[in-house]
Structure formats: C-alpha cells, structure tokens
Amino acid sequence: MEIVTTIAHLRELLHHYRCEDRSVGLVPTMGYLHVGHQSLMRRSAAENEITVSTVFVNPLQFAPDEDLAAYPRDPDGDAAKAEASGTDLLFMPEHDEMYPTPVQTTVSVGGIAGPLEGRSRPTFFDGVATVVAKLFAIAGPCRAYFGEKDWQQLLVVRRLAADLSLPVDVIGCPIVREPDGLAMSSRNAYLTAADRDAAPVLHRALRIGAQLLESGETDVETVRRAIEAVVAEEPLATLDYAAVVDAETLVAPAPDVAELRLLIAAQVGPARLIDNIGATRSVPA
Ligand code: AMP
C-alpha cells in the first residue's frame, strides 16, 4: 500500500492504472477506522483492481458548535487497518491540500438532503456533498463505496452523482454492528462505559419498530411512537428524531409504498449517534 498526500500524485497514479485498464474503487472516510470502514474497503478490493481509500476529516461538514477539533484521529492505526483490508492507495491529504484557499464554491443537494439530518444539522450535507464532489473529481471514473449506516448520506451522494453526471457508480454497503447491535462508528469512542451500555437502545428501538411493521402494522405513526417509547425508557439517551419513511425518498410513505426505512438520531452522553434499519410492510394489493 502506498500513502499519497497530494491530489496531483493521486491523479498521476490513477491515470497510470487506467491506462492499463485497471478498475478503481474509492472508499471515502474520515478515519479512525473500524470494522465498518474496513468492510467497505474489502468489498472494493473484491470488486476492483485498485482500491483507493481516503482519510480526511472534512471541516466543511462540521458546524461551529460540533466536534471537529475533538474528532478522533489515528493515522498510523488507519494505515495499518486500510492495508490489512485491501487498500492499495491511501489518500491522506492535509487540510491545505484539499482547501488551499477559503472555499468559495460549495455543492448543495436539495430535496433528499432536507429532512432528518438536514433539519438537525443544516450545513452538514453541503459539506459532505462538496468534499465528495472533490473526491469524485480527483478519483475520476470509479465505483465508490458508502455505508448504509449513513442512509440519508448514501441517498444524497447517489443524487449528487446523478445530478452532476459524475462518472461514479455509488454502491451502498450493509451496516456493521457490535455484537449487542450498536452500529460501529468512530464517534463511539466518545462514550463512557455507562453511555456504551445505553447506546444499543437505538438499534433495539429500530428493531421493535421493524418487527411491528413486519408483523402487520401498517400505520407509520404508530411505529414511530413505539420507537420513541423505547428510547424514552433509557435515561442516558435523548432522542433527536425517530422517523418511518419511504426508503428511497425519505418522505411520509404513500399507502402503496412497502419498502420503508426507520431512522433514528439520539444524543448519548457526549456522542450524537445515528442508526437505521429497513422494513417491508404489507400494502393493499
Ligand atoms: P465516516 O468515517 O464516519 O465518515 O464513514 C465513512 C464511510 O464508512 C461512510 O460511507 C459510512 O457510512 C461508512 N460507515 C461508517 N460506519 C459504518 C458501519 N458501522 N457499517 C458500514 N459502513 C459504515
């Protein structure tokens, strides 16, 4: 594995590989890698000849009151994990390489970026879309791997690629969880032992909601309230939102829509955690 720190060098290497007709997979991350990130890298390595993973804590996606300075970092550990997971090129640019001058151009996705995370974190998806557009421009034609852990982000990135005709095939990968159901996340590092014990409540609540739907409940508001009630029983968790929506549009599902997504965000101690799960409900034939 080679560590690359400049855009020009990464472009040069990828140009060389493309001339040899080698396919490229891209795995964008903010580092502090865990098994969830590594599952994306392994998938990319299985499906492409060259896997480029990126580690960059993108300041544009943090609001002034969020945890940019405190975001966990472990460049040496990340390099070891990326290499063990099939990464060929690890792109780790410094801030000034990605943003040499104050940013004047940003990318804004409408519609799908509006509700849920978009409502709670109004500048977040513009920050994500801008850095992902840059990474897609740097990487060129490729497959790009994103986790379903960030379901709305996956839809936003798909939309970004489609609307801007970027030559990137966006591929969603399943959520990797701890044995007790907690979705793996770099932010889990913030949890105290007591918070960590409380944190699986997000997944537990989602599963109860999904089970209700799978066992015949069709009213999404009933399901949403059931999810809320589970979280309310955990004193260390404060719910931001619980939503039961059309899995593809993230709006209230029309009566004939069967494929739903249950999404949740909650503060657990110092960490804002998100999670989601899919469920199929029965709809009138
Ligand atoms: P992050 O470093 O948190 O920005 O995440 C980088 C990528 O890894 C995103 O596409 C995430 O959705 C994905 N990811 C993070 N956690 C998980 C997980 N537990 N399972 C699967 N993918 C994940």
PDB file of C-alpha atoms and ligand atoms in Angstrom:
ATOM      1  CA  MET A   1       0.000   0.000   0.000  1.00  0.00           C
ATOM      2  CA  GLU A   2       1.195   3.496  -0.826  1.00  0.00           C
ATOM      3  CA  ILE A   3       0.264   6.560   1.215  1.00  0.00           C
ATOM      4  CA  VAL A   4      -0.489   9.536  -1.011  1.00  0.00           C
ATOM      5  CA  THR A   5      -0.799  13.085   0.319  1.00  0.00           C
ATOM      6  CA  THR A   6      -1.225  15.246  -2.779  1.00  0.00           C
ATOM      7  CA  ILE A   7      -4.009  15.458  -5.339  1.00  0.00           C
ATOM      8  CA  ALA A   8      -1.524  15.659  -8.205  1.00  0.00           C
ATOM      9  CA  HIS A   9       0.236  12.453  -7.167  1.00  0.00           C
ATOM     10  CA  LEU A  10      -3.022  10.550  -6.720  1.00  0.00           C
ATOM     11  CA  ARG A  11      -4.213  11.697 -10.154  1.00  0.00           C
ATOM     12  CA  GLU A  12      -0.923  10.647 -11.729  1.00  0.00           C
ATOM     13  CA  LEU A  13      -1.067   7.160 -10.179  1.00  0.00           C
ATOM     14  CA  LEU A  14      -4.698   6.649 -11.173  1.00  0.00           C
ATOM     15  CA  HIS A  15      -4.019   7.860 -14.703  1.00  0.00           C
ATOM     16  CA  HIS A  16      -1.291   5.254 -14.966  1.00  0.00           C
ATOM     17  CA  TYR A  17      -3.599   2.463 -13.687  1.00  0.00           C
ATOM     18  CA  ARG A  18      -6.422   3.491 -16.006  1.00  0.00           C
ATOM     19  CA  CYS A  19      -4.065   3.361 -18.984  1.00  0.00           C
ATOM     20  CA  GLU A  20      -3.563  -0.274 -18.016  1.00  0.00           C
ATOM     21  CA  ASP A  21      -7.364  -0.686 -17.969  1.00  0.00           C
ATOM     22  CA  ARG A  22      -7.475  -1.375 -14.241  1.00  0.00           C
ATOM     23  CA  SER A  23     -10.767  -0.661 -12.455  1.00  0.00           C
ATOM     24  CA  VAL A  24     -10.770   1.707  -9.480  1.00  0.00           C
ATOM     25  CA  GLY A  25     -12.773   1.535  -6.239  1.00  0.00           C
ATOM     26  CA  LEU A  26     -12.974   4.549  -3.913  1.00  0.00           C
ATOM     27  CA  VAL A  27     -13.728   4.440  -0.165  1.00  0.00           C
ATOM     28  CA  PRO A  28     -14.063   7.928   1.381  1.00  0.00           C
ATOM     29  CA  THR A  29     -13.763   8.097   5.178  1.00  0.00           C
ATOM     30  CA  MET A  30     -12.911  10.485   7.993  1.00  0.00           C
ATOM     31  CA  GLY A  31     -10.539   7.935   9.515  1.00  0.00           C
ATOM     32  CA  TYR A  32     -10.313   6.421  12.980  1.00  0.00           C
ATOM     33  CA  LEU A  33     -11.090   3.294  11.045  1.00  0.00           C
ATOM     34  CA  HIS A  34     -13.145   0.410  12.402  1.00  0.00           C
ATOM     35  CA  VAL A  35     -14.520  -2.837  11.033  1.00  0.00           C
ATOM     36  CA  GLY A  36     -17.399  -0.978   9.324  1.00  0.00           C
ATOM     37  CA  HIS A  37     -14.977   1.096   7.248  1.00  0.00           C
ATOM     38  CA  GLN A  38     -12.879  -1.997   6.616  1.00  0.00           C
ATOM     39  CA  SER A  39     -15.916  -3.860   5.224  1.00  0.00           C
ATOM     40  CA  LEU A  40     -16.225  -1.136   2.557  1.00  0.00           C
ATOM     41  CA  MET A  41     -12.531  -1.477   1.684  1.00  0.00           C
ATOM     42  CA  ARG A  42     -12.763  -5.265   1.465  1.00  0.00           C
ATOM     43  CA  ARG A  43     -15.791  -5.008  -0.815  1.00  0.00           C
ATOM     44  CA  SER A  44     -13.979  -2.525  -3.026  1.00  0.00           C
ATOM     45  CA  ALA A  45     -10.884  -4.729  -3.123  1.00  0.00           C
ATOM     46  CA  ALA A  46     -13.033  -7.708  -4.146  1.00  0.00           C
ATOM     47  CA  GLU A  47     -14.747  -5.776  -6.958  1.00  0.00           C
ATOM     48  CA  ASN A  48     -11.907  -3.597  -8.325  1.00  0.00           C
ATOM     49  CA  GLU A  49      -8.276  -3.952  -9.278  1.00  0.00           C
ATOM     50  CA  ILE A  50      -7.203  -0.819  -7.409  1.00  0.00           C
ATOM     51  CA  THR A  51      -8.759   0.376  -4.148  1.00  0.00           C
ATOM     52  CA  VAL A  52      -8.211   3.976  -3.092  1.00  0.00           C
ATOM     53  CA  SER A  53      -9.271   4.729   0.465  1.00  0.00           C
ATOM     54  CA  THR A  54      -9.303   8.284   1.738  1.00  0.00           C
ATOM     55  CA  VAL A  55      -8.902   9.625   5.261  1.00  0.00           C
ATOM     56  CA  PHE A  56      -9.792  13.294   5.619  1.00  0.00           C
ATOM     57  CA  VAL A  57     -11.653  14.945   8.475  1.00  0.00           C
ATOM     58  CA  ASN A  58     -13.674  17.368   6.390  1.00  0.00           C
ATOM     59  CA  PRO A  59     -14.145  20.652   8.254  1.00  0.00           C
ATOM     60  CA  LEU A  60     -16.960  21.748   5.922  1.00  0.00           C
ATOM     61  CA  GLN A  61     -19.322  19.144   7.348  1.00  0.00           C
ATOM     62  CA  PHE A  62     -18.899  20.271  10.965  1.00  0.00           C
ATOM     63  CA  ALA A  63     -20.969  23.152  12.325  1.00  0.00           C
ATOM     64  CA  PRO A  64     -19.103  25.663  14.547  1.00  0.00           C
ATOM     65  CA  ASP A  65     -20.552  24.026  17.687  1.00  0.00           C
ATOM     66  CA  GLU A  66     -19.649  20.469  16.575  1.00  0.00           C
ATOM     67  CA  ASP A  67     -16.701  18.229  17.399  1.00  0.00           C
ATOM     68  CA  LEU A  68     -14.157  18.995  14.602  1.00  0.00           C
ATOM     69  CA  ALA A  69     -11.146  19.564  16.903  1.00  0.00           C
ATOM     70  CA  ALA A  70     -12.074  16.635  19.136  1.00  0.00           C
ATOM     71  CA  TYR A  71     -12.860  14.229  16.272  1.00  0.00           C
ATOM     72  CA  PRO A  72     -10.742  11.106  16.940  1.00  0.00           C
ATOM     73  CA  ARG A  73      -7.670  10.633  14.780  1.00  0.00           C
ATOM     74  CA  ASP A  74      -5.213   7.725  14.445  1.00  0.00           C
ATOM     75  CA  PRO A  75      -3.255   7.988  11.180  1.00  0.00           C
ATOM     76  CA  ASP A  76      -0.851   5.115  11.940  1.00  0.00           C
ATOM     77  CA  GLY A  77      -3.629   2.775  13.030  1.00  0.00           C
ATOM     78  CA  ASP A  78      -5.674   3.807   9.975  1.00  0.00           C
ATOM     79  CA  ALA A  79      -2.796   2.979   7.637  1.00  0.00           C
ATOM     80  CA  ALA A  80      -2.390  -0.495   9.179  1.00  0.00           C
ATOM     81  CA  LYS A  81      -6.146  -1.212   9.003  1.00  0.00           C
ATOM     82  CA  ALA A  82      -6.512   0.116   5.464  1.00  0.00           C
ATOM     83  CA  GLU A  83      -3.625  -2.011   4.254  1.00  0.00           C
ATOM     84  CA  ALA A  84      -4.995  -5.119   6.004  1.00  0.00           C
ATOM     85  CA  SER A  85      -8.344  -4.539   4.243  1.00  0.00           C
ATOM     86  CA  GLY A  86      -7.022  -4.447   0.694  1.00  0.00           C
ATOM     87  CA  THR A  87      -6.380  -0.739   0.171  1.00  0.00           C
ATOM     88  CA  ASP A  88      -3.725  -0.090  -2.488  1.00  0.00           C
ATOM     89  CA  LEU A  89      -3.562   3.706  -2.224  1.00  0.00           C
ATOM     90  CA  LEU A  90      -4.375   5.562   0.984  1.00  0.00           C
ATOM     91  CA  PHE A  91      -5.073   9.221   0.282  1.00  0.00           C
ATOM     92  CA  MET A  92      -4.429  11.278   3.439  1.00  0.00           C
ATOM     93  CA  PRO A  93      -4.285  14.939   2.423  1.00  0.00           C
ATOM     94  CA  GLU A  94      -3.597  17.768   4.858  1.00  0.00           C
ATOM     95  CA  HIS A  95      -6.282  20.406   5.206  1.00  0.00           C
ATOM     96  CA  ASP A  96      -4.476  22.884   2.906  1.00  0.00           C
ATOM     97  CA  GLU A  97      -4.110  20.314   0.141  1.00  0.00           C
ATOM     98  CA  MET A  98      -7.895  19.921  -0.035  1.00  0.00           C
ATOM     99  CA  TYR A  99      -8.770  23.535   0.768  1.00  0.00           C
ATOM    100  CA  PRO A 100      -5.747  25.731  -0.090  1.00  0.00           C
ATOM    101  CA  THR A 101      -7.831  28.899  -0.068  1.00  0.00           C
ATOM    102  CA  PRO A 102     -11.116  29.760   1.669  1.00  0.00           C
ATOM    103  CA  VAL A 103     -13.823  27.806  -0.114  1.00  0.00           C
ATOM    104  CA  GLN A 104     -15.981  29.881  -2.456  1.00  0.00           C
ATOM    105  CA  THR A 105     -17.664  27.007  -4.257  1.00  0.00           C
ATOM    106  CA  THR A 106     -19.863  24.519  -2.480  1.00  0.00           C
ATOM    107  CA  VAL A 107     -22.220  21.835  -3.709  1.00  0.00           C
ATOM    108  CA  SER A 108     -25.762  21.825  -2.381  1.00  0.00           C
ATOM    109  CA  VAL A 109     -28.177  18.941  -2.780  1.00  0.00           C
ATOM    110  CA  GLY A 110     -31.861  19.816  -2.373  1.00  0.00           C
ATOM    111  CA  GLY A 111     -34.853  17.574  -1.709  1.00  0.00           C
ATOM    112  CA  ILE A 112     -33.432  14.416  -0.225  1.00  0.00           C
ATOM    113  CA  ALA A 113     -30.925  16.382   1.925  1.00  0.00           C
ATOM    114  CA  GLY A 114     -33.673  18.443   3.571  1.00  0.00           C
ATOM    115  CA  PRO A 115     -35.320  16.305   6.272  1.00  0.00           C
ATOM    116  CA  LEU A 116     -33.842  14.342   9.219  1.00  0.00           C
ATOM    117  CA  GLU A 117     -30.083  15.015   9.396  1.00  0.00           C
ATOM    118  CA  GLY A 118     -30.577  18.020   7.124  1.00  0.00           C
ATOM    119  CA  ARG A 119     -33.014  19.545   9.583  1.00  0.00           C
ATOM    120  CA  SER A 120     -30.872  18.836  12.663  1.00  0.00           C
ATOM    121  CA  ARG A 121     -27.572  19.793  11.010  1.00  0.00           C
ATOM    122  CA  PRO A 122     -28.381  22.405   8.345  1.00  0.00           C
ATOM    123  CA  THR A 123     -24.843  22.773   6.917  1.00  0.00           C
ATOM    124  CA  PHE A 124     -23.866  19.097   7.109  1.00  0.00           C
ATOM    125  CA  PHE A 125     -24.896  17.785   3.696  1.00  0.00           C
ATOM    126  CA  ASP A 126     -23.460  20.759   1.787  1.00  0.00           C
ATOM    127  CA  GLY A 127     -20.153  19.930   3.480  1.00  0.00           C
ATOM    128  CA  VAL A 128     -20.446  16.249   2.608  1.00  0.00           C
ATOM    129  CA  ALA A 129     -21.537  16.932  -0.981  1.00  0.00           C
ATOM    130  CA  THR A 130     -18.672  19.380  -1.523  1.00  0.00           C
ATOM    131  CA  VAL A 131     -15.934  17.062  -0.291  1.00  0.00           C
ATOM    132  CA  VAL A 132     -17.425  14.039  -2.068  1.00  0.00           C
ATOM    133  CA  ALA A 133     -17.675  16.014  -5.327  1.00  0.00           C
ATOM    134  CA  LYS A 134     -13.998  16.925  -4.917  1.00  0.00           C
ATOM    135  CA  LEU A 135     -13.010  13.314  -4.208  1.00  0.00           C
ATOM    136  CA  PHE A 136     -15.008  12.105  -7.225  1.00  0.00           C
ATOM    137  CA  ALA A 137     -13.328  14.758  -9.398  1.00  0.00           C
ATOM    138  CA  ILE A 138      -9.902  13.700  -8.128  1.00  0.00           C
ATOM    139  CA  ALA A 139     -10.538   9.936  -8.440  1.00  0.00           C
ATOM    140  CA  GLY A 140     -12.220  10.022 -11.866  1.00  0.00           C
ATOM    141  CA  PRO A 141     -14.370   7.157 -13.175  1.00  0.00           C
ATOM    142  CA  CYS A 142     -14.739   4.590 -10.406  1.00  0.00           C
ATOM    143  CA  ARG A 143     -17.040   2.681  -8.108  1.00  0.00           C
ATOM    144  CA  ALA A 144     -17.459   4.452  -4.763  1.00  0.00           C
ATOM    145  CA  TYR A 145     -18.448   2.608  -1.603  1.00  0.00           C
ATOM    146  CA  PHE A 146     -20.602   4.177   1.106  1.00  0.00           C
ATOM    147  CA  GLY A 147     -22.139   2.625   4.220  1.00  0.00           C
ATOM    148  CA  GLU A 148     -25.879   2.251   4.767  1.00  0.00           C
ATOM    149  CA  LYS A 149     -25.059   3.349   8.336  1.00  0.00           C
ATOM    150  CA  ASP A 150     -25.458   6.869   6.936  1.00  0.00           C
ATOM    151  CA  TRP A 151     -28.564   6.030   4.884  1.00  0.00           C
ATOM    152  CA  GLN A 152     -29.538   9.606   4.042  1.00  0.00           C
ATOM    153  CA  GLN A 153     -25.926  10.434   3.133  1.00  0.00           C
ATOM    154  CA  LEU A 154     -25.870   7.455   0.752  1.00  0.00           C
ATOM    155  CA  LEU A 155     -29.006   8.786  -0.987  1.00  0.00           C
ATOM    156  CA  VAL A 156     -27.568  12.319  -1.089  1.00  0.00           C
ATOM    157  CA  VAL A 157     -24.328  11.074  -2.668  1.00  0.00           C
ATOM    158  CA  ARG A 158     -26.261   8.996  -5.241  1.00  0.00           C
ATOM    159  CA  ARG A 159     -28.270  12.059  -6.146  1.00  0.00           C
ATOM    160  CA  LEU A 160     -25.134  14.222  -6.347  1.00  0.00           C
ATOM    161  CA  ALA A 161     -23.510  11.781  -8.777  1.00  0.00           C
ATOM    162  CA  ALA A 162     -26.674  11.534 -10.902  1.00  0.00           C
ATOM    163  CA  ASP A 163     -27.470  15.259 -10.994  1.00  0.00           C
ATOM    164  CA  LEU A 164     -23.891  16.311 -11.836  1.00  0.00           C
ATOM    165  CA  SER A 165     -23.349  13.382 -14.268  1.00  0.00           C
ATOM    166  CA  LEU A 166     -20.271  12.312 -12.345  1.00  0.00           C
ATOM    167  CA  PRO A 167     -18.769   9.077 -13.747  1.00  0.00           C
ATOM    168  CA  VAL A 168     -19.066   7.241 -10.444  1.00  0.00           C
ATOM    169  CA  ASP A 169     -21.117   4.197  -9.582  1.00  0.00           C
ATOM    170  CA  VAL A 170     -22.247   4.700  -5.964  1.00  0.00           C
ATOM    171  CA  ILE A 171     -22.538   1.411  -4.082  1.00  0.00           C
ATOM    172  CA  GLY A 172     -24.240   1.032  -0.680  1.00  0.00           C
ATOM    173  CA  CYS A 173     -22.832  -1.463   1.824  1.00  0.00           C
ATOM    174  CA  PRO A 174     -24.563  -3.057   4.850  1.00  0.00           C
ATOM    175  CA  ILE A 175     -24.179  -1.694   8.388  1.00  0.00           C
ATOM    176  CA  VAL A 176     -21.582  -3.477  10.527  1.00  0.00           C
ATOM    177  CA  ARG A 177     -22.641  -3.747  14.171  1.00  0.00           C
ATOM    178  CA  GLU A 178     -21.143  -4.658  17.528  1.00  0.00           C
ATOM    179  CA  PRO A 179     -22.448  -7.959  18.971  1.00  0.00           C
ATOM    180  CA  ASP A 180     -25.039  -6.042  21.051  1.00  0.00           C
ATOM    181  CA  GLY A 181     -26.402  -4.280  17.960  1.00  0.00           C
ATOM    182  CA  LEU A 182     -24.703  -0.889  18.291  1.00  0.00           C
ATOM    183  CA  ALA A 183     -23.722   0.337  14.821  1.00  0.00           C
ATOM    184  CA  MET A 184     -19.960   0.763  14.625  1.00  0.00           C
ATOM    185  CA  SER A 185     -18.950   4.418  14.479  1.00  0.00           C
ATOM    186  CA  SER A 186     -15.816   6.455  15.094  1.00  0.00           C
ATOM    187  CA  ARG A 187     -17.935   8.535  17.465  1.00  0.00           C
ATOM    188  CA  ASN A 188     -18.496   5.509  19.739  1.00  0.00           C
ATOM    189  CA  ALA A 189     -15.008   6.382  21.061  1.00  0.00           C
ATOM    190  CA  TYR A 190     -16.615   9.301  22.923  1.00  0.00           C
ATOM    191  CA  LEU A 191     -18.856   7.023  25.020  1.00  0.00           C
ATOM    192  CA  THR A 192     -18.190   6.394  28.702  1.00  0.00           C
ATOM    193  CA  ALA A 193     -18.792   2.831  29.956  1.00  0.00           C
ATOM    194  CA  ALA A 194     -22.312   3.789  31.087  1.00  0.00           C
ATOM    195  CA  ASP A 195     -23.066   5.525  27.759  1.00  0.00           C
ATOM    196  CA  ARG A 196     -21.755   2.494  25.902  1.00  0.00           C
ATOM    197  CA  ASP A 197     -24.162   0.251  27.828  1.00  0.00           C
ATOM    198  CA  ALA A 198     -27.032   2.593  26.953  1.00  0.00           C
ATOM    199  CA  ALA A 199     -26.161   3.114  23.273  1.00  0.00           C
ATOM    200  CA  PRO A 200     -27.663  -0.139  21.848  1.00  0.00           C
ATOM    201  CA  VAL A 201     -31.087   1.334  22.672  1.00  0.00           C
ATOM    202  CA  LEU A 202     -31.065   2.928  19.208  1.00  0.00           C
ATOM    203  CA  HIS A 203     -30.855  -0.414  17.444  1.00  0.00           C
ATOM    204  CA  ARG A 204     -33.237  -2.066  19.916  1.00  0.00           C
ATOM    205  CA  ALA A 205     -35.841   0.635  19.252  1.00  0.00           C
ATOM    206  CA  LEU A 206     -35.433   0.308  15.474  1.00  0.00           C
ATOM    207  CA  ARG A 207     -35.822  -3.466  15.631  1.00  0.00           C
ATOM    208  CA  ILE A 208     -39.027  -3.174  17.629  1.00  0.00           C
ATOM    209  CA  GLY A 209     -40.343  -0.757  15.001  1.00  0.00           C
ATOM    210  CA  ALA A 210     -39.330  -3.072  12.157  1.00  0.00           C
ATOM    211  CA  GLN A 211     -40.920  -6.058  13.880  1.00  0.00           C
ATOM    212  CA  LEU A 212     -44.193  -4.165  14.244  1.00  0.00           C
ATOM    213  CA  LEU A 213     -44.217  -3.461  10.509  1.00  0.00           C
ATOM    214  CA  GLU A 214     -43.234  -6.994   9.586  1.00  0.00           C
ATOM    215  CA  SER A 215     -45.973  -8.415  11.798  1.00  0.00           C
ATOM    216  CA  GLY A 216     -48.702  -6.470  10.015  1.00  0.00           C
ATOM    217  CA  GLU A 217     -48.792  -2.934  11.442  1.00  0.00           C
ATOM    218  CA  THR A 218     -49.212  -0.509   8.551  1.00  0.00           C
ATOM    219  CA  ASP A 219     -49.570   2.839  10.332  1.00  0.00           C
ATOM    220  CA  VAL A 220     -46.170   4.527  10.350  1.00  0.00           C
ATOM    221  CA  GLU A 221     -47.086   6.960  13.137  1.00  0.00           C
ATOM    222  CA  THR A 222     -47.869   4.033  15.464  1.00  0.00           C
ATOM    223  CA  VAL A 223     -44.474   2.556  14.642  1.00  0.00           C
ATOM    224  CA  ARG A 224     -42.712   5.884  15.134  1.00  0.00           C
ATOM    225  CA  ARG A 225     -44.287   6.283  18.565  1.00  0.00           C
ATOM    226  CA  ALA A 226     -43.226   2.765  19.538  1.00  0.00           C
ATOM    227  CA  ILE A 227     -39.616   3.627  18.658  1.00  0.00           C
ATOM    228  CA  GLU A 228     -39.851   6.843  20.668  1.00  0.00           C
ATOM    229  CA  ALA A 229     -41.218   4.957  23.668  1.00  0.00           C
ATOM    230  CA  VAL A 230     -38.282   2.524  23.718  1.00  0.00           C
ATOM    231  CA  VAL A 231     -35.752   5.375  23.675  1.00  0.00           C
ATOM    232  CA  ALA A 232     -37.697   7.256  26.375  1.00  0.00           C
ATOM    233  CA  GLU A 233     -37.038   4.357  28.757  1.00  0.00           C
ATOM    234  CA  GLU A 234     -33.263   4.902  28.539  1.00  0.00           C
ATOM    235  CA  PRO A 235     -32.323   7.870  30.761  1.00  0.00           C
ATOM    236  CA  LEU A 236     -28.878   8.308  29.178  1.00  0.00           C
ATOM    237  CA  ALA A 237     -30.317   8.754  25.669  1.00  0.00           C
ATOM    238  CA  THR A 238     -32.057  11.885  24.381  1.00  0.00           C
ATOM    239  CA  LEU A 239     -33.937  11.414  21.147  1.00  0.00           C
ATOM    240  CA  ASP A 240     -33.349  13.918  18.342  1.00  0.00           C
ATOM    241  CA  TYR A 241     -35.677  12.259  15.840  1.00  0.00           C
ATOM    242  CA  ALA A 242     -37.296   8.942  15.024  1.00  0.00           C
ATOM    243  CA  ALA A 243     -38.750   8.621  11.531  1.00  0.00           C
ATOM    244  CA  VAL A 244     -40.506   5.954   9.495  1.00  0.00           C
ATOM    245  CA  VAL A 245     -40.320   6.987   5.854  1.00  0.00           C
ATOM    246  CA  ASP A 246     -40.283   5.871   2.236  1.00  0.00           C
ATOM    247  CA  ALA A 247     -36.838   4.251   1.963  1.00  0.00           C
ATOM    248  CA  GLU A 248     -35.935   5.993  -1.293  1.00  0.00           C
ATOM    249  CA  THR A 249     -37.465   9.468  -0.900  1.00  0.00           C
ATOM    250  CA  LEU A 250     -37.359   9.865   2.911  1.00  0.00           C
ATOM    251  CA  VAL A 251     -40.831  11.401   2.927  1.00  0.00           C
ATOM    252  CA  ALA A 252     -44.029  10.092   4.524  1.00  0.00           C
ATOM    253  CA  PRO A 253     -44.802   6.914   2.574  1.00  0.00           C
ATOM    254  CA  ALA A 254     -47.815   6.769   0.259  1.00  0.00           C
ATOM    255  CA  PRO A 255     -50.209   3.952   1.267  1.00  0.00           C
ATOM    256  CA  ASP A 256     -48.948   1.688  -1.549  1.00  0.00           C
ATOM    257  CA  VAL A 257     -45.258   2.004  -0.599  1.00  0.00           C
ATOM    258  CA  ALA A 258     -43.966  -1.175   1.033  1.00  0.00           C
ATOM    259  CA  GLU A 259     -40.211  -0.503   1.364  1.00  0.00           C
ATOM    260  CA  LEU A 260     -39.685   1.679   4.411  1.00  0.00           C
ATOM    261  CA  ARG A 261     -36.668   2.941   6.310  1.00  0.00           C
ATOM    262  CA  LEU A 262     -36.704   3.548  10.036  1.00  0.00           C
ATOM    263  CA  LEU A 263     -34.157   6.181  11.054  1.00  0.00           C
ATOM    264  CA  ILE A 264     -33.111   7.473  14.431  1.00  0.00           C
ATOM    265  CA  ALA A 265     -30.739  10.061  15.915  1.00  0.00           C
ATOM    266  CA  ALA A 266     -30.081  10.462  19.619  1.00  0.00           C
ATOM    267  CA  GLN A 267     -27.608  12.072  21.940  1.00  0.00           C
ATOM    268  CA  VAL A 268     -25.970   9.525  24.253  1.00  0.00           C
ATOM    269  CA  GLY A 269     -23.629  11.321  26.648  1.00  0.00           C
ATOM    270  CA  PRO A 270     -21.214  13.356  24.532  1.00  0.00           C
ATOM    271  CA  ALA A 271     -21.961  11.493  21.290  1.00  0.00           C
ATOM    272  CA  ARG A 272     -24.688  12.141  18.750  1.00  0.00           C
ATOM    273  CA  LEU A 273     -25.439   8.697  17.334  1.00  0.00           C
ATOM    274  CA  ILE A 274     -27.479   7.746  14.272  1.00  0.00           C
ATOM    275  CA  ASP A 275     -28.775   4.417  13.050  1.00  0.00           C
ATOM    276  CA  ASN A 276     -31.359   2.998  10.662  1.00  0.00           C
ATOM    277  CA  ILE A 277     -32.952  -0.224   9.516  1.00  0.00           C
ATOM    278  CA  GLY A 278     -35.069  -1.322   6.558  1.00  0.00           C
ATOM    279  CA  ALA A 279     -38.519  -2.895   6.852  1.00  0.00           C
ATOM    280  CA  THR A 280     -41.147  -4.104   4.414  1.00  0.00           C
ATOM    281  CA  ARG A 281     -44.786  -3.540   5.303  1.00  0.00           C
ATOM    282  CA  SER A 282     -47.758  -5.196   3.722  1.00  0.00           C
ATOM    283  CA  VAL A 283     -49.660  -2.927   1.364  1.00  0.00           C
ATOM    284  CA  PRO A 284     -53.052  -3.369  -0.317  1.00  0.00           C
ATOM    285  CA  ALA A 285     -52.699  -5.453  -3.498  1.00  0.00           C
TER     286      ALA A 285
HETATM  287  P1  AMP B   1     -17.108   8.199   8.326  1.00  0.00           P
HETATM  288  O1  AMP B   1     -15.641   7.979   8.516  1.00  0.00           O
HETATM  289  O2  AMP B   1     -17.906   8.072   9.585  1.00  0.00           O
HETATM  290  O3  AMP B   1     -17.412   9.439   7.530  1.00  0.00           O
HETATM  291  O4  AMP B   1     -17.613   6.991   7.442  1.00  0.00           O
HETATM  292  C1  AMP B   1     -17.015   6.696   6.193  1.00  0.00           C
HETATM  293  C2  AMP B   1     -17.845   5.676   5.471  1.00  0.00           C
HETATM  294  O5  AMP B   1     -17.930   4.480   6.260  1.00  0.00           O
HETATM  295  C3  AMP B   1     -19.274   6.142   5.226  1.00  0.00           C
HETATM  296  O6  AMP B   1     -19.684   5.707   3.935  1.00  0.00           O
HETATM  297  C4  AMP B   1     -20.037   5.435   6.314  1.00  0.00           C
HETATM  298  O7  AMP B   1     -21.393   5.210   6.002  1.00  0.00           O
HETATM  299  C5  AMP B   1     -19.282   4.127   6.407  1.00  0.00           C
HETATM  300  N1  AMP B   1     -19.511   3.502   7.708  1.00  0.00           N
HETATM  301  C6  AMP B   1     -19.322   4.075   8.923  1.00  0.00           C
HETATM  302  N2  AMP B   1     -19.700   3.212   9.899  1.00  0.00           N
HETATM  303  C7  AMP B   1     -20.148   2.099   9.282  1.00  0.00           C
HETATM  304  C8  AMP B   1     -20.702   0.854   9.745  1.00  0.00           C
HETATM  305  N3  AMP B   1     -20.872   0.600  11.037  1.00  0.00           N
HETATM  306  N4  AMP B   1     -21.048  -0.068   8.824  1.00  0.00           N
HETATM  307  C9  AMP B   1     -20.909   0.189   7.496  1.00  0.00           C
HETATM  308  N5  AMP B   1     -20.395   1.335   6.995  1.00  0.00           N
HETATM  309  C10 AMP B   1     -20.026   2.284   7.870  1.00  0.00           C
END
